[in-house]
Coordinates of C-alpha atoms and ligand atoms in Angstrom, one line a residue:
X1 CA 37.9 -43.4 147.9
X2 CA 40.0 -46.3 148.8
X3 CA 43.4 -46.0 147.0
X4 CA 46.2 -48.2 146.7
X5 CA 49.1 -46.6 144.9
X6 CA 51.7 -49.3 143.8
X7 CA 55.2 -48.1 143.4
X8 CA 59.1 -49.2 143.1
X9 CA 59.9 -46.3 145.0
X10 CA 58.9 -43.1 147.4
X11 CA 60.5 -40.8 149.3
X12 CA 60.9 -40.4 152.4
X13 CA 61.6 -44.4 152.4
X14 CA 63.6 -45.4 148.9
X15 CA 64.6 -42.8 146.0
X16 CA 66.3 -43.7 142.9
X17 CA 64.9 -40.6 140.9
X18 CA 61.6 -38.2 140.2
X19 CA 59.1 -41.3 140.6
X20 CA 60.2 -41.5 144.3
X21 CA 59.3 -38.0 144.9
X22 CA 56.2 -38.3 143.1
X23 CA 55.3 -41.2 144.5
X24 CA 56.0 -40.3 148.4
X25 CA 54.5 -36.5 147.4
X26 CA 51.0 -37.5 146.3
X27 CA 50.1 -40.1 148.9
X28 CA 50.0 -38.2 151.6
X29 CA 47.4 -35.5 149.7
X30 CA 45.4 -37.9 148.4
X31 CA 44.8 -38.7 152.2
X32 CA 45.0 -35.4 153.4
X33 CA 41.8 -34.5 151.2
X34 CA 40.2 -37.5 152.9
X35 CA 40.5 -40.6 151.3
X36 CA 41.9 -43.8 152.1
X37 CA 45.4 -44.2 150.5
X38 CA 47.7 -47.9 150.6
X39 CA 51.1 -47.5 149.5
X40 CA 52.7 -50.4 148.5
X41 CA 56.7 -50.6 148.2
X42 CA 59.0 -53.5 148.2
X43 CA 61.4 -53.9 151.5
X44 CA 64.5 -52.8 149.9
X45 CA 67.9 -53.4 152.0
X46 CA 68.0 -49.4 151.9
X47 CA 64.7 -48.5 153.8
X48 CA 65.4 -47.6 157.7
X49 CA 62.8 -49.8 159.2
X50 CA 63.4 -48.9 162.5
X51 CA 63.7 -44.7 161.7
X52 CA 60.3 -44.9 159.9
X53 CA 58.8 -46.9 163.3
X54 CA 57.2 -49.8 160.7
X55 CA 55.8 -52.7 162.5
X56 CA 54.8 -56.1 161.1
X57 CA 51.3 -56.3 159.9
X58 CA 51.1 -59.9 158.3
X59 CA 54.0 -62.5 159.4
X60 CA 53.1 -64.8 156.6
X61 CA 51.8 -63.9 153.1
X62 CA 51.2 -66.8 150.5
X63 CA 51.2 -65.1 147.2
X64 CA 49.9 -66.9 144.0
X65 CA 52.1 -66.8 141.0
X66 CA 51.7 -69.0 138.0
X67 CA 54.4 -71.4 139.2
X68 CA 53.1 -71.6 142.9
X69 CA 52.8 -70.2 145.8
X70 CA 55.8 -67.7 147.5
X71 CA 55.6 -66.5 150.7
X72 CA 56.8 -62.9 152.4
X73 CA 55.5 -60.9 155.1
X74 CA 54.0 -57.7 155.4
X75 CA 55.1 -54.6 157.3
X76 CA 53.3 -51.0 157.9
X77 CA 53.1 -48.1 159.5
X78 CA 50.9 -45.0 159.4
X79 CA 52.5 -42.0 158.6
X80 CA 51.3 -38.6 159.9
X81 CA 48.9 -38.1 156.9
X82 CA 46.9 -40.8 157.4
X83 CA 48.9 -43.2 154.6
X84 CA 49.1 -46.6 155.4
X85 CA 52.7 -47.5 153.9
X86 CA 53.0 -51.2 153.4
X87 CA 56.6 -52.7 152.5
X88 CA 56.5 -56.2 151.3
X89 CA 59.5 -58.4 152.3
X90 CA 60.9 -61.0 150.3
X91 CA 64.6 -62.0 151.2
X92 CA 65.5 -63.3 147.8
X93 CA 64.2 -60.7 145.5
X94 CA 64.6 -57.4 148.1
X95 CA 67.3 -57.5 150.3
X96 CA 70.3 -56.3 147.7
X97 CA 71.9 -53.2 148.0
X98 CA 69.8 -51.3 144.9
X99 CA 66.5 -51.2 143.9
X100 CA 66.8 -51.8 140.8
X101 CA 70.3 -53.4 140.1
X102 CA 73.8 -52.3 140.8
X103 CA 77.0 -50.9 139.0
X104 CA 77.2 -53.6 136.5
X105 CA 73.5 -52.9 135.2
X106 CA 69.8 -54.2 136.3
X107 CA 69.5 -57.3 138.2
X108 CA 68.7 -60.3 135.6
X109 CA 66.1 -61.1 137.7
X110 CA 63.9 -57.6 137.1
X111 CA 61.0 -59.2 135.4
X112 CA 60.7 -61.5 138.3
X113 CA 60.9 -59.5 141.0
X114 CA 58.2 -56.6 139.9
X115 CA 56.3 -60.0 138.7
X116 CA 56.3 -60.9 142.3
X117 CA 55.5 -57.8 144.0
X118 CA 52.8 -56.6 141.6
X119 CA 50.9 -60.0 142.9
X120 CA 51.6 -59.3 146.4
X121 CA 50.0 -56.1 146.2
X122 CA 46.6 -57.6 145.2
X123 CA 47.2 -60.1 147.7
X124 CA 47.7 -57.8 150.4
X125 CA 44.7 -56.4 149.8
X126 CA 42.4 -59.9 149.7
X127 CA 44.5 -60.9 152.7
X128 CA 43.8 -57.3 154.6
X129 CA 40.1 -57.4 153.4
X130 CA 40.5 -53.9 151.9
X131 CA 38.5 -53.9 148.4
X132 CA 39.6 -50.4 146.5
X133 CA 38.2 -48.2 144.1
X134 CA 41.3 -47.6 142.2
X135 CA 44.9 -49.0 142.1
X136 CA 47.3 -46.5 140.7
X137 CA 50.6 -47.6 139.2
X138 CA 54.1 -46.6 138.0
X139 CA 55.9 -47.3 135.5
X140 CA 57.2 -51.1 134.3
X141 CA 57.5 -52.1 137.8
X142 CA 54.1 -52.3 139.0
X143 CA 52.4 -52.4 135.6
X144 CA 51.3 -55.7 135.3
X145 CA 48.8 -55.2 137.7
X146 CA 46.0 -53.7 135.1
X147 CA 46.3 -56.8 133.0
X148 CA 46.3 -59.2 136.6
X149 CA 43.3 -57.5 137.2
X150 CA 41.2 -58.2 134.1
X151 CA 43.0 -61.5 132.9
X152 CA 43.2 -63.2 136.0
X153 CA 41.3 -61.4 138.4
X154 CA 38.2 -60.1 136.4
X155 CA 35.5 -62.1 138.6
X156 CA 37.0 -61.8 142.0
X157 CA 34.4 -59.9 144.3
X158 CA 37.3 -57.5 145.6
X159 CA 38.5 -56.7 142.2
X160 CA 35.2 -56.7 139.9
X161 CA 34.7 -52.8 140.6
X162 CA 38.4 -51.3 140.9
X163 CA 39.5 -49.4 138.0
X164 CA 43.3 -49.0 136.9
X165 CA 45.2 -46.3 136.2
X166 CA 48.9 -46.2 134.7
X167 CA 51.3 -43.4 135.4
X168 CA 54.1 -43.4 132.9
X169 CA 57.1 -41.5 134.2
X170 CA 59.4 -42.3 131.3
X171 CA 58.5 -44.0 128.4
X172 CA 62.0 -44.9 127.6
X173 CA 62.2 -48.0 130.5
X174 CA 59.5 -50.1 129.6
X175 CA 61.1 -53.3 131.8
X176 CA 61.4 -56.0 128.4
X177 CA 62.2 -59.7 129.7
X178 CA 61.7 -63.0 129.2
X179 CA 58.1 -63.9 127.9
X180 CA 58.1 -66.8 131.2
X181 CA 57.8 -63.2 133.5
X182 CA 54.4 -63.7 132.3
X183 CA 53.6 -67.0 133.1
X184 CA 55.0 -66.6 136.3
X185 CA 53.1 -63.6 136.9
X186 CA 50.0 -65.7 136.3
X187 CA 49.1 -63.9 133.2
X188 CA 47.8 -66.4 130.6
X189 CA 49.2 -66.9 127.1
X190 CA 46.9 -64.8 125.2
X191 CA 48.3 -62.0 126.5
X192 CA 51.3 -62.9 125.0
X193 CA 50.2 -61.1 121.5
X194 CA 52.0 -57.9 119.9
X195 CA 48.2 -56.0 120.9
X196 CA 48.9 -56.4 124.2
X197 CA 52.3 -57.8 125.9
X198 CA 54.5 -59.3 122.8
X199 CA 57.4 -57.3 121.8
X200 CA 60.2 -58.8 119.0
X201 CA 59.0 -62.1 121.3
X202 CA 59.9 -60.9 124.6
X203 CA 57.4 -59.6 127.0
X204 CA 57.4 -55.6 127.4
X205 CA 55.6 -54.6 130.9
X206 CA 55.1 -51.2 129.9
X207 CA 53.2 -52.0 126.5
X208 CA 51.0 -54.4 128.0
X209 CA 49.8 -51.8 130.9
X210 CA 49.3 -49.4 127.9
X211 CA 47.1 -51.8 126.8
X212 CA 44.9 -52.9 129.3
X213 CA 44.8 -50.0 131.8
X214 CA 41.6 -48.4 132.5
X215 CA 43.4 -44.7 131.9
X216 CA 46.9 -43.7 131.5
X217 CA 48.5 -40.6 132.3
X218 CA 51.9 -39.0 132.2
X219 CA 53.7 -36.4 134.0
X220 CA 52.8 -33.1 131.3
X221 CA 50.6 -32.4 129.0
X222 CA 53.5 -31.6 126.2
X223 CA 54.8 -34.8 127.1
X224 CA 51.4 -36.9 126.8
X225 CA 51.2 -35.2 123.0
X226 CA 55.1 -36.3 122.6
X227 CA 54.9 -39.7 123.2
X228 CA 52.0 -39.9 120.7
X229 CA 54.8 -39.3 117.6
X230 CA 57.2 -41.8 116.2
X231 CA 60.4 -39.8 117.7
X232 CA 58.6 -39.7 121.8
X233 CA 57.2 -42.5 121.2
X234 CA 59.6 -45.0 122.1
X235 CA 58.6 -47.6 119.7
X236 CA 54.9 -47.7 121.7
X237 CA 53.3 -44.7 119.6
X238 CA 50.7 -46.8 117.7
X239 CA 49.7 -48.3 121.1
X240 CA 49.5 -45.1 122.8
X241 CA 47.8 -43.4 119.5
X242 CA 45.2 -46.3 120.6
X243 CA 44.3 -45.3 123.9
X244 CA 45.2 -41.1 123.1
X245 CA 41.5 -40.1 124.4
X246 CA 42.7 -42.0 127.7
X247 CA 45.8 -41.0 128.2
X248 CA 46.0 -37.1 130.2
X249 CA 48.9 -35.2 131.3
X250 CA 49.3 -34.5 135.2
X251 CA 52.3 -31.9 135.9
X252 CA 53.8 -32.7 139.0
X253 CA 53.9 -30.9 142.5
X254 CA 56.1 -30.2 144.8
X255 CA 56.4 -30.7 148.1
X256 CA 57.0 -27.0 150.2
X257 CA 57.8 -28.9 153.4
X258 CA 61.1 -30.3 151.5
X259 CA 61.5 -27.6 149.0
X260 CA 61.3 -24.2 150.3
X261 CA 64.3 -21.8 150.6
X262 CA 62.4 -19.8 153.1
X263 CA 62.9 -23.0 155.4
X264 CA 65.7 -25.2 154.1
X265 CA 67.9 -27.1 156.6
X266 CA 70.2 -27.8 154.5
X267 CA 71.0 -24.5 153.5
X268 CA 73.7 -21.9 155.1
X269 CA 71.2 -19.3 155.3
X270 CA 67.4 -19.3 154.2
X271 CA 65.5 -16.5 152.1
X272 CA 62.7 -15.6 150.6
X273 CA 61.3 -13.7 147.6
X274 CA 60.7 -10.6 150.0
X275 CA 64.3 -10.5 150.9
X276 CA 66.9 -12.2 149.0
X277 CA 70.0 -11.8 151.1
X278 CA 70.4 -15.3 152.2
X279 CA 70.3 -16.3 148.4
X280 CA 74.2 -14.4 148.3
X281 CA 75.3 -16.0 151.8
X282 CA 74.2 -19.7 150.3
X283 CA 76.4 -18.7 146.9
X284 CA 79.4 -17.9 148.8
X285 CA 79.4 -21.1 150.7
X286 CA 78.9 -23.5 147.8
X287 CA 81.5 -21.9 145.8
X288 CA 84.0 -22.1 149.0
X289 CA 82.5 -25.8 149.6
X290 CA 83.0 -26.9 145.8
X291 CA 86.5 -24.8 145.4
X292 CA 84.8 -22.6 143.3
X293 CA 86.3 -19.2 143.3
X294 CA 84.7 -16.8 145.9
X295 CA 84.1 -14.2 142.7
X296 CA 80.3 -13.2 143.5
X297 CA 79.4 -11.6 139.7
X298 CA 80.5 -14.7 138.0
X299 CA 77.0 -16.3 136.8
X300 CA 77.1 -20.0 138.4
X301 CA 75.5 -22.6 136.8
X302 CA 74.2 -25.5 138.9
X303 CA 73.6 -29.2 137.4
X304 CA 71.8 -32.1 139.6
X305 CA 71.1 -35.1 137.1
X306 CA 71.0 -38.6 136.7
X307 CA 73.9 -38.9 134.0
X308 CA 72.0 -40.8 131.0
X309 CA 71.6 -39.7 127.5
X310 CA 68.1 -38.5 128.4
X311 CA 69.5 -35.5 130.0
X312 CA 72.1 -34.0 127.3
X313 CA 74.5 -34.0 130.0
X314 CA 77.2 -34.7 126.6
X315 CA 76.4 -31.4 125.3
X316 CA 77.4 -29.8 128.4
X317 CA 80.6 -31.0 128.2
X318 CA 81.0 -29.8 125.0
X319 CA 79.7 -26.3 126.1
X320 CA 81.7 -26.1 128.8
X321 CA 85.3 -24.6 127.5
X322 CA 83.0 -21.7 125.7
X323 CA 81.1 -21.4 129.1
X324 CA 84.0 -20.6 131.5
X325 CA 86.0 -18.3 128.9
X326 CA 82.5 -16.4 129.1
X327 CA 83.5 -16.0 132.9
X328 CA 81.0 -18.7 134.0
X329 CA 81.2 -21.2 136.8
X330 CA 79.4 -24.9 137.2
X331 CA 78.4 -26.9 139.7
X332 CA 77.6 -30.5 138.7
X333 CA 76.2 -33.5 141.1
X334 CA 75.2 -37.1 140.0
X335 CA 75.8 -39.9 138.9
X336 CA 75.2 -42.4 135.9
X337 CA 76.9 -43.2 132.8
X338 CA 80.5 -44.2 133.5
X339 CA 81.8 -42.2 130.6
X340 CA 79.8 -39.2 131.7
X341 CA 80.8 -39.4 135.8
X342 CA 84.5 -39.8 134.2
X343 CA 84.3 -36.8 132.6
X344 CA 82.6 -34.4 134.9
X345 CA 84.8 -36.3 137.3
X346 CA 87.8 -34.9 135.6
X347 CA 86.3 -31.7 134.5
X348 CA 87.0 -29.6 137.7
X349 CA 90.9 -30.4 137.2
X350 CA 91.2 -28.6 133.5
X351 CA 88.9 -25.4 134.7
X352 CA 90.1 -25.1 138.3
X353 CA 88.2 -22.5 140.3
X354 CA 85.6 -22.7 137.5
X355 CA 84.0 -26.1 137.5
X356 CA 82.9 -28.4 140.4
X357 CA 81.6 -31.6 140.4
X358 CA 80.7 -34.5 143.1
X359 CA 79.8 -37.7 141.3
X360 CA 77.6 -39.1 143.8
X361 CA 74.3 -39.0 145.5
X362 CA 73.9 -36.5 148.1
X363 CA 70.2 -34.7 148.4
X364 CA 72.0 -31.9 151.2
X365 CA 74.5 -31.0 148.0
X366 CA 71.3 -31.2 145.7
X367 CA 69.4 -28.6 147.9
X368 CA 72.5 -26.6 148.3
X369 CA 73.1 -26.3 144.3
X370 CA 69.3 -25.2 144.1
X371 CA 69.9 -22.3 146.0
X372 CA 73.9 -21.6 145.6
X373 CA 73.5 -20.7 141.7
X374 CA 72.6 -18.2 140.0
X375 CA 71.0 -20.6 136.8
X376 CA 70.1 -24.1 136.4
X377 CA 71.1 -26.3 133.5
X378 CA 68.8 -28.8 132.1
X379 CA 69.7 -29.6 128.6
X380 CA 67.4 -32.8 128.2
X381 CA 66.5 -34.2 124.9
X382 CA 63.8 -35.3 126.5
X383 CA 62.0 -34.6 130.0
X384 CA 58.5 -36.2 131.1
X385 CA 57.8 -33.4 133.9
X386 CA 61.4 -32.4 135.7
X387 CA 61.5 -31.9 139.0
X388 CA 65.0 -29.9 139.4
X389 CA 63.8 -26.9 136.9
X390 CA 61.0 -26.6 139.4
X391 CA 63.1 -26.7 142.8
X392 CA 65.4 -23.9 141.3
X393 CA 62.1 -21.8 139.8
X394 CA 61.0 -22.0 143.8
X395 CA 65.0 -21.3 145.0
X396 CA 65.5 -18.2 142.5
X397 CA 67.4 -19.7 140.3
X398 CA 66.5 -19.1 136.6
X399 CA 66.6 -22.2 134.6
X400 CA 67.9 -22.4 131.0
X401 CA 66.2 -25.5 129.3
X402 CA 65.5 -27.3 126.5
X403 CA 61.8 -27.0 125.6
X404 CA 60.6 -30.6 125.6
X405 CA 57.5 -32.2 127.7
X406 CA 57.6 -30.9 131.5
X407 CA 60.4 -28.6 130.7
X408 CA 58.3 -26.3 128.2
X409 CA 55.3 -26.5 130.4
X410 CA 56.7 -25.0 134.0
X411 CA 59.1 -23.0 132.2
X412 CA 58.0 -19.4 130.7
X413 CA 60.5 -18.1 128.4
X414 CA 62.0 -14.8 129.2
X415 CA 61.5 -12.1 126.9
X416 CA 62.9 -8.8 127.2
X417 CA 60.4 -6.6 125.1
X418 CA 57.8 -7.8 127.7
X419 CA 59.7 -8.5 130.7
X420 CA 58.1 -11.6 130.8
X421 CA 58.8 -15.2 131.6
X422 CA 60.8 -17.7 134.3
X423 CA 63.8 -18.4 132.2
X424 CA 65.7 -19.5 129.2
X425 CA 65.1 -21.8 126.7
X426 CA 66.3 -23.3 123.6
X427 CA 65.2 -25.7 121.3
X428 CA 67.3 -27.7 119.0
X429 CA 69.4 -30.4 120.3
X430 CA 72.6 -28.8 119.7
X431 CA 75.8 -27.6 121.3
X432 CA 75.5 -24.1 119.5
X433 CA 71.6 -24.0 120.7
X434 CA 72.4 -24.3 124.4
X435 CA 75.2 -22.0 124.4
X436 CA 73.0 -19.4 122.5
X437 CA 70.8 -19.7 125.6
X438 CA 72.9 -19.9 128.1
X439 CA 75.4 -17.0 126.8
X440 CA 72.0 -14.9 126.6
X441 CA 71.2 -15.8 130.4
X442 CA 74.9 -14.8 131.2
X443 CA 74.4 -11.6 129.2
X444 CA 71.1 -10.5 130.8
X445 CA 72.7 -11.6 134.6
X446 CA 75.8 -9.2 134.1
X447 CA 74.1 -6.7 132.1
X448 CA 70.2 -6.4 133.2
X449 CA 70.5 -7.0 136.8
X450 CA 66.7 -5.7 137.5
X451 CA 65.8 -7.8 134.7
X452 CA 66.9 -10.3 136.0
X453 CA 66.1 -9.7 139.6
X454 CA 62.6 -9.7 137.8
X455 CA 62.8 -13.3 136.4
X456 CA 64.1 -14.7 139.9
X457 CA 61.0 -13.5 141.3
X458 CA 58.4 -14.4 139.0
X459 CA 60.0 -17.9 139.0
X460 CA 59.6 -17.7 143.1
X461 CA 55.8 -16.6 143.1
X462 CA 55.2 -19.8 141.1
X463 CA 53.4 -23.1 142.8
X464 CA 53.1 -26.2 141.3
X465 CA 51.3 -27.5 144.5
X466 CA 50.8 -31.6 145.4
X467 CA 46.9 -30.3 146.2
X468 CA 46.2 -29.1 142.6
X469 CA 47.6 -32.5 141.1
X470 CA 45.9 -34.8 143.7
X471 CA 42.5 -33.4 142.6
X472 CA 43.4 -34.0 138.9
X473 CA 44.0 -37.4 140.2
X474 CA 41.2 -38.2 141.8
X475 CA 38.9 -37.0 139.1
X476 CA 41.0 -39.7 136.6
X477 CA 40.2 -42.1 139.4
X478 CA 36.8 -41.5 139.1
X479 CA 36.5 -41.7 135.2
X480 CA 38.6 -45.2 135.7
X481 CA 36.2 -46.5 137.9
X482 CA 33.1 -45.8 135.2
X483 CA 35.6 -47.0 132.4
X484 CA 35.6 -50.8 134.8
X485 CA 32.5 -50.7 134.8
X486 CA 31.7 -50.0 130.8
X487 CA 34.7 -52.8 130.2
X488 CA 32.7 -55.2 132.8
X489 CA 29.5 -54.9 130.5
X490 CA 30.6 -54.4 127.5
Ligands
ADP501 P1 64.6 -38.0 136.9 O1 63.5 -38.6 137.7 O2 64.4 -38.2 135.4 O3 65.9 -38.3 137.4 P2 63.6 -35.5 138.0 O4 64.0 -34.1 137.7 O5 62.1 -35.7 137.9 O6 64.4 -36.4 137.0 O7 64.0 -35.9 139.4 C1 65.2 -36.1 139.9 C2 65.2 -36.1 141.4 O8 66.4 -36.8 141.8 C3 65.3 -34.8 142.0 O9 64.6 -34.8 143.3 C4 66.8 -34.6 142.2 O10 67.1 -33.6 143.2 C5 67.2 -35.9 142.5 N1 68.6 -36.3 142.2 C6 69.1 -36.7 141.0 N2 70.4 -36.9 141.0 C7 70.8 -36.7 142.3 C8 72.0 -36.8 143.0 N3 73.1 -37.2 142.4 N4 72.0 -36.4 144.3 C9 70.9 -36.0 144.9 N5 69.7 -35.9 144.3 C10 69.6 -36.2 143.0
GLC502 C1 60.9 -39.6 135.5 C2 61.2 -38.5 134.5 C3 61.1 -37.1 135.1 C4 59.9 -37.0 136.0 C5 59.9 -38.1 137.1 C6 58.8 -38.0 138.0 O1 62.0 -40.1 136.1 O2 62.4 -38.7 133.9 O3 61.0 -36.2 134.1 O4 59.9 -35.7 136.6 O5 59.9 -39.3 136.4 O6 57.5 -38.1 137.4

């Protein structure tokens, strides 16, 4: 199949969050198993250009919008996969230090920008003579390319036969702006209606795709049920009650050539389920790298998170006097809210030797937390797949979680009658509920050591491989192309 996957982000060239790895992690299968795969990102400021050997492909692009035509150019490269990785350059909306916006919020321009660079992906194509069977996008920032495709595209010859499919990573950004986004886009006014793109008279991206895509899926299959209730449904759950026979739930993979402790560069010393020694060494040298106290029985807790409501990251700090006086440790990295990177700022002065924290972005720190704890905290109220609680599964690290969408699908709960399951888990949204998990994880870590030993490894022989998920991919790509084709006639 030929495959064009539009995106905002992907690693290895531009990360803000999961999408990025997601992104940058299926590509390369999706070609690997043979097919033809385009991956479309903006030129960001960030991207190394040079590192990643890109080369320009088309010096001038004319792009149509409703308001005329704006020009960029076209780099590539061809990574070792087969990928063809296509940045698209335009000065005035890319070259700023974020992708997205910067410490005083998203740019005002948002709506715009994606506007623009969801028509220069279809341009590309017409201008690059490639005609594909599916284009596969993410999120608000590429999703008004299902409705380009039928509203204003529907008779082109390259476009007559290429289904759509919508990946939502997080229901909660559904990129609302100005309803002229839309006739810049090119999009004509009758998709300015509450059934398709009208929202409180603004025009929501995300609603519109939900609309008009030829399937949608989400990260997990509890979250693809959540989002169909009034609380997960983020205002949208009538529209996605609509299109609930299209809509399937993917779990993510993850990549074993980034995220392996049996292999890890960043870490002090590697290991593997067989022998675990190097898991000690690697909780030594956090704790003396964070100023943790060198004490190796006290249960460490690691945290890597954006800092957002989304992740309960307040009802840590809550928890966390009754955590240390239970002899616990934490190790927190990110960044977000300012109230929240205040307090965990802060935190490691009032509990010295007992909390750590680096507000910042740092993936070396990341990997080292994954492996440097002994149990991973991921208190989210809500949690479309999760990538972190399936690093630390891979590293050994137990997690304790709440069980919502990706979370309560890759995590098993552990129950001692059986001596079954990956970690802990708890369920209401409540200080007292994550501290009755967490204090049970610290109980069965001090107390039940081969217990224990025994969740590490079952969490370790778990794989959540990139190969499984591309294959559920390409079947959806399939089934998008036969919906075109049923929407064409019908
Ligand atoms: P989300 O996409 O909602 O932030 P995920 O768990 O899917 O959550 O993915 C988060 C990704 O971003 C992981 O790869 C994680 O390691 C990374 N990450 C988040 N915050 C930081 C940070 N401060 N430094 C390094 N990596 C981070
Ligand atoms: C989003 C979600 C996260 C998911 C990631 C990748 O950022 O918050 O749960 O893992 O996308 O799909």
């Amino acid at each position: 199949m030929k495959i064009v996957l539009a995106a905002a982000e992907a690693v290895p060239y531009a990360k803000v969050g999961g999408l990025g790895d997601v992104a940058g992690g299926l590509a390369p299968h999706l070609a690997s198993a043979g097919h033809e795969v385009w991956l479309v990102l903006p030129k960001y400021e960030a991207i190394d250009y040079l590192h990643h050997g890109f080369v320009p492909r088309l010096e001038q692009m004319g792009v149509p919008t409703g308001w005329g035509v704006e020009w960029c150019k076209v780099h590539e490269r061809i990574d070792r996969s087969g990928v063809r990785v296509m940045l698209v350059e335009n000065h005035h909306y890319f070259s700023r230090p974020g992708l997205y916006g910067d410490a005083s919020g998203g740019y005002p321009d948002n709506g715009f920008r994606f506007a623009f660079f969801s028509n220069a992906v279809l341009q590309l194509c017409r201008d690059l003579h490639v005609a594909p069977d599916v284009v596969h996008v993410h999120d608000w920032p590429t999703a008004l390319i299902p409705a380009l495709l039928k509203y204003r595209f529907a008779d082109d010859p390259i476009w007559r036969d290429c289904g759509s499919v919508l990946t939502i990573h997080n229901l909660a950004y559904q990129g609302t702006f100005e309803a002229s986004t839309l006739s810049y886009a090119g999009l004509p006014t009758r998709a300015m209606v509450p059934d398709v793109f009208e929202d409180n008279g603004a025009a929501n991206f995300l609603k519109g795709a939900i609309a008009q895509a030829d399937l949608l899926s989400t990260v997990s299959p509890t979250y693809a049920r959540e989002i169909l209730g009034h609380v997960g449904g983020c205002g949208l759950h009538i529209y996605l009650q609509r299109r609930a026979s299209d809509l399937h739930g993917i779990l993510n993979g993850v990549d074993d050539e980034l995220w392996n402790p049996a292999t890890d560069p960043h870490l002090p010393a590697t290991y593997s389920a067989a022998d675990l020694t190097g898991k000690a060494l690697c909780k030594r040298a956090l704790q003396e790298e964070l100023g943790l106290d060198p004490d190796p029985g006290a249960p460490l807790f690691g945290i890597v998170s954006r800092m957002v409501e989304q992740k309960g990251l307040d009802l840590v700090c809550a928890a966390l006097d009754t955590l240390v006086r239970h002899g616990a440790q934490v190790a927190v990295l990110g960044t977000g809210e300012p109230e929240l990177e205040a307090y965990f700022g802060q935190a490691p002065a009032w509990y010295p030797g007992r909390v750590a924290s680096y507000v910042g972005f740092s993936n070396r720190l990341a990997h080292r937390i994954e492996a440097g704890s002994d149990l991973f905290l991921m208190p989210s109220r809500f949690e479309p797949c999760g990538l972190n609680q399936i690093y630390s599964l891979r590293y050994g690290t137990p997690p304790v979680v709440r069980a919502t969408g990706g979370l309560e699908d890759t995590v098993e709960l552990y129950r001692p009658e059986t001596e079954s399951g990956t970690g802990f888990k708890f369920w209401d949204i409540t200080v007292g509920a994550l501290l009755g998990a967490s204090l049970h994880a610290i109980d069965v870590y001090r107390r039940r050591p081969a217990s224990f030993e025994g969740i590490v490894r079952r969490g370790m022989a778990l794989r959540f491989t990139w190969e499984d998920a591309a294959q559920r991919y390409v079947q959806l790509y399939e089934w998008a192309r036969e919906k075109r084709a049923t929407w064409r006639y019908s």
